[in-house]
Amino acid sequence: MQARDAQERSRAALQRYLHYYNRFMNHQNSLRLEAKLYTSVKGKMEAMQKQAMSWIEVQFLRKAVDVLSECRKTLMFTYAFAFYLERTNEAEIFEDNQRDLEMATEQLSEFLEKDLESENLMTLKQKVQDKYRYVEHRRVVLLKHCAEGVERESWSFTH
């Protein structure tokens, strides 16, 4: 009976580790692919300029990829942080903020990978700007929550 319990605890610990490790690696791999995204976005920016938008007007795409990269870095390391957090109400709030940032980051990534032909450029610009502003705001909220937890000494970590 004790051996089975120990085996179950080991299996649960491994599953937990793999969850956080896989999330970390997914964001790291996505970050590596963003070099290709910058190239793709550059092509989209040039195409938009040919369709009557100025160089200044298309800079929102580069800004969106910059924000996306920052969010991926942040998310990557929040999974390492979350792995060591003890299960508390504060940790639950942290993971809710993390989940919200992750979903918004994926939505921003989808916007940036969309084909331009099917989109009204001004509508696309507004959607992308709204999303990257939201994503950046959520990133700041998550980081601020981490810092406040440190200041208040409200984080509890596993040993």
mmCIF file of C-alpha atoms in Angstrom:
data_model
loop_
_atom_site.group_PDB
_atom_site.id
_atom_site.type_symbol
_atom_site.label_atom_id
_atom_site.label_comp_id
_atom_site.label_asym_id
_atom_site.label_seq_id
_atom_site.Cartn_x
_atom_site.Cartn_y
_atom_site.Cartn_z
ATOM 1 C CA MET A 1 0.000 0.000 0.000
ATOM 2 C CA GLN A 2 2.790 2.447 0.917
ATOM 3 C CA ALA A 3 4.669 1.609 -2.262
ATOM 4 C CA ARG A 4 1.553 2.329 -4.343
ATOM 5 C CA ASP A 5 1.018 5.656 -2.539
ATOM 6 C CA ALA A 6 4.647 6.611 -3.126
ATOM 7 C CA GLN A 7 4.305 5.662 -6.783
ATOM 8 C CA GLU A 8 1.149 7.794 -7.121
ATOM 9 C CA ARG A 9 2.874 10.765 -5.467
ATOM 10 C CA SER A 10 5.840 10.354 -7.811
ATOM 11 C CA ARG A 11 3.545 10.147 -10.831
ATOM 12 C CA ALA A 12 1.632 13.265 -9.717
ATOM 13 C CA ALA A 13 4.908 15.147 -9.114
ATOM 14 C CA LEU A 14 6.156 14.154 -12.568
ATOM 15 C CA GLN A 15 2.887 15.245 -14.214
ATOM 16 C CA ARG A 16 3.050 18.571 -12.411
ATOM 17 C CA TYR A 17 6.673 19.098 -13.442
ATOM 18 C CA LEU A 18 5.909 18.196 -17.062
ATOM 19 C CA HIS A 19 2.991 20.643 -17.153
ATOM 20 C CA TYR A 20 5.185 23.590 -16.137
ATOM 21 C CA TYR A 21 8.167 22.409 -18.193
ATOM 22 C CA ASN A 22 6.061 22.012 -21.349
ATOM 23 C CA ARG A 23 4.488 25.463 -20.931
ATOM 24 C CA PHE A 24 7.970 26.982 -20.454
ATOM 25 C CA MET A 25 9.308 25.184 -23.543
ATOM 26 C CA ASN A 26 6.275 26.082 -25.687
ATOM 27 C CA HIS A 27 6.840 29.774 -25.036
ATOM 28 C CA GLN A 28 10.584 29.436 -25.567
ATOM 29 C CA ASN A 29 9.989 27.703 -28.919
ATOM 30 C CA SER A 30 7.433 30.340 -29.937
ATOM 31 C CA LEU A 31 9.941 33.030 -29.049
ATOM 32 C CA ARG A 32 12.487 31.406 -31.371
ATOM 33 C CA LEU A 33 9.930 31.399 -34.193
ATOM 34 C CA GLU A 34 9.334 35.097 -33.804
ATOM 35 C CA ALA A 35 12.390 35.854 -35.946
ATOM 36 C CA LYS A 36 10.364 34.412 -38.837
ATOM 37 C CA LEU A 37 7.351 36.422 -37.690
ATOM 38 C CA TYR A 38 9.392 39.656 -37.870
ATOM 39 C CA THR A 39 10.263 38.781 -41.479
ATOM 40 C CA SER A 40 6.637 37.992 -42.283
ATOM 41 C CA VAL A 41 5.446 41.209 -40.633
ATOM 42 C CA LYS A 42 8.034 43.209 -42.570
ATOM 43 C CA GLY A 43 6.527 41.854 -45.787
ATOM 44 C CA LYS A 44 3.028 42.741 -44.567
ATOM 45 C CA MET A 45 4.196 46.241 -43.698
ATOM 46 C CA GLU A 46 5.559 46.694 -47.211
ATOM 47 C CA ALA A 47 2.321 45.375 -48.729
ATOM 48 C CA MET A 48 0.276 47.770 -46.573
ATOM 49 C CA GLN A 49 2.433 50.683 -47.702
ATOM 50 C CA LYS A 50 1.654 49.759 -51.308
ATOM 51 C CA GLN A 51 -2.051 49.915 -50.400
ATOM 52 C CA ALA A 52 -1.914 53.599 -49.414
ATOM 53 C CA MET A 53 -0.693 53.420 -45.806
ATOM 54 C CA SER A 54 2.377 55.407 -44.795
ATOM 55 C CA TRP A 55 5.517 53.983 -43.199
ATOM 56 C CA ILE A 56 4.435 55.492 -39.867
ATOM 57 C CA GLU A 57 0.956 53.983 -40.136
ATOM 58 C CA VAL A 58 2.289 50.430 -40.497
ATOM 59 C CA GLN A 59 4.666 50.563 -37.508
ATOM 60 C CA PHE A 60 1.904 49.137 -35.304
ATOM 61 C CA LEU A 61 2.777 45.680 -36.680
ATOM 62 C CA ARG A 62 6.400 45.878 -35.531
ATOM 63 C CA LYS A 63 5.240 47.163 -32.141
ATOM 64 C CA ALA A 64 2.805 44.241 -31.879
ATOM 65 C CA VAL A 65 5.588 41.697 -32.510
ATOM 66 C CA ASP A 66 7.796 43.450 -29.931
ATOM 67 C CA VAL A 67 4.974 43.208 -27.364
ATOM 68 C CA LEU A 68 4.366 39.569 -28.313
ATOM 69 C CA SER A 69 8.045 38.743 -27.737
ATOM 70 C CA GLU A 70 8.077 40.460 -24.343
ATOM 71 C CA CYS A 71 4.951 38.568 -23.320
ATOM 72 C CA ARG A 72 6.449 35.240 -24.384
ATOM 73 C CA LYS A 73 9.554 35.940 -22.284
ATOM 74 C CA THR A 74 7.415 36.913 -19.323
ATOM 75 C CA LEU A 75 5.193 33.863 -19.655
ATOM 76 C CA MET A 76 8.168 31.565 -20.038
ATOM 77 C CA PHE A 77 9.580 32.602 -16.684
ATOM 78 C CA THR A 78 6.235 32.799 -14.907
ATOM 79 C CA TYR A 79 5.917 29.037 -15.407
ATOM 80 C CA ALA A 80 9.216 28.496 -13.606
ATOM 81 C CA PHE A 81 7.954 30.816 -10.836
ATOM 82 C CA ALA A 82 4.575 29.053 -10.654
ATOM 83 C CA PHE A 83 6.201 25.618 -10.399
ATOM 84 C CA TYR A 84 7.674 26.540 -7.026
ATOM 85 C CA LEU A 85 4.605 28.338 -5.648
ATOM 86 C CA GLU A 86 2.657 26.641 -2.908
ATOM 87 C CA ARG A 87 -1.053 26.291 -3.617
ATOM 88 C CA THR A 88 -2.555 29.369 -1.930
ATOM 89 C CA ASN A 89 -5.231 31.911 -2.827
ATOM 90 C CA GLU A 90 -2.439 34.246 -3.930
ATOM 91 C CA ALA A 91 -1.095 31.519 -6.243
ATOM 92 C CA GLU A 92 -4.594 31.018 -7.687
ATOM 93 C CA ILE A 93 -4.854 34.737 -8.492
ATOM 94 C CA PHE A 94 -1.388 34.618 -10.036
ATOM 95 C CA GLU A 95 -2.316 31.665 -12.242
ATOM 96 C CA ASP A 96 -5.572 33.365 -13.305
ATOM 97 C CA ASN A 97 -3.553 36.429 -14.374
ATOM 98 C CA GLN A 98 -1.048 34.158 -16.102
ATOM 99 C CA ARG A 99 -3.802 32.274 -17.951
ATOM 100 C CA ASP A 100 -5.406 35.540 -19.078
ATOM 101 C CA LEU A 101 -2.086 36.843 -20.388
ATOM 102 C CA GLU A 102 -1.413 33.577 -22.162
ATOM 103 C CA MET A 103 -4.789 33.522 -23.928
ATOM 104 C CA ALA A 104 -4.463 37.158 -25.009
ATOM 105 C CA THR A 105 -0.891 36.530 -26.205
ATOM 106 C CA GLU A 106 -2.064 33.643 -28.377
ATOM 107 C CA GLN A 107 -4.833 35.812 -29.816
ATOM 108 C CA LEU A 108 -2.315 38.532 -30.674
ATOM 109 C CA SER A 109 -0.104 35.928 -32.327
ATOM 110 C CA GLU A 110 -3.061 34.757 -34.443
ATOM 111 C CA PHE A 111 -3.793 38.341 -35.534
ATOM 112 C CA LEU A 112 -0.193 38.776 -36.647
ATOM 113 C CA GLU A 113 -0.170 35.544 -38.615
ATOM 114 C CA LYS A 114 -3.403 36.364 -40.485
ATOM 115 C CA ASP A 115 -3.414 36.896 -44.197
ATOM 116 C CA LEU A 116 -3.909 40.554 -45.114
ATOM 117 C CA GLU A 117 -5.956 40.052 -48.255
ATOM 118 C CA SER A 118 -9.149 39.142 -46.405
ATOM 119 C CA GLU A 119 -8.953 42.043 -43.949
ATOM 120 C CA ASN A 120 -9.874 45.681 -44.129
ATOM 121 C CA LEU A 121 -6.546 47.294 -43.237
ATOM 122 C CA MET A 122 -7.981 49.903 -40.892
ATOM 123 C CA THR A 123 -10.049 47.260 -39.080
ATOM 124 C CA LEU A 124 -7.011 45.003 -38.816
ATOM 125 C CA LYS A 125 -4.895 47.876 -37.509
ATOM 126 C CA GLN A 126 -7.476 48.677 -34.826
ATOM 127 C CA LYS A 127 -7.822 45.025 -33.776
ATOM 128 C CA VAL A 128 -4.061 44.515 -33.560
ATOM 129 C CA GLN A 129 -3.504 47.770 -31.650
ATOM 130 C CA ASP A 130 -6.330 47.004 -29.212
ATOM 131 C CA LYS A 131 -4.989 43.494 -28.628
ATOM 132 C CA TYR A 132 -1.353 44.452 -28.142
ATOM 133 C CA ARG A 133 -2.332 47.221 -25.725
ATOM 134 C CA TYR A 134 -4.481 44.768 -23.779
ATOM 135 C CA VAL A 135 -1.716 42.143 -23.793
ATOM 136 C CA GLU A 136 0.877 44.656 -22.621
ATOM 137 C CA HIS A 137 -1.481 45.800 -19.855
ATOM 138 C CA ARG A 138 -2.031 42.184 -18.708
ATOM 139 C CA ARG A 139 1.741 41.609 -18.700
ATOM 140 C CA VAL A 140 2.240 44.655 -16.480
ATOM 141 C CA VAL A 141 -0.569 43.492 -14.169
ATOM 142 C CA LEU A 142 1.041 40.054 -13.811
ATOM 143 C CA LEU A 143 4.497 41.475 -13.111
ATOM 144 C CA LYS A 144 3.081 44.023 -10.672
ATOM 145 C CA HIS A 145 1.256 41.217 -8.833
ATOM 146 C CA CYS A 146 4.565 39.320 -8.533
ATOM 147 C CA ALA A 147 6.370 42.393 -7.199
ATOM 148 C CA GLU A 148 3.593 43.180 -4.717
ATOM 149 C CA GLY A 149 3.719 39.593 -3.471
ATOM 150 C CA VAL A 150 7.448 39.958 -2.847
ATOM 151 C CA GLU A 151 6.983 43.306 -1.054
ATOM 152 C CA ARG A 152 4.211 41.911 1.170
ATOM 153 C CA GLU A 153 6.030 38.589 1.575
ATOM 154 C CA SER A 154 2.827 36.830 0.577
ATOM 155 C CA TRP A 155 4.410 34.208 -1.701
ATOM 156 C CA SER A 156 4.939 30.759 -0.231
ATOM 157 C CA PHE A 157 7.292 28.409 -2.034
ATOM 158 C CA THR A 158 7.690 24.647 -1.975
ATOM 159 C CA HIS A 159 11.002 23.266 -0.795
#
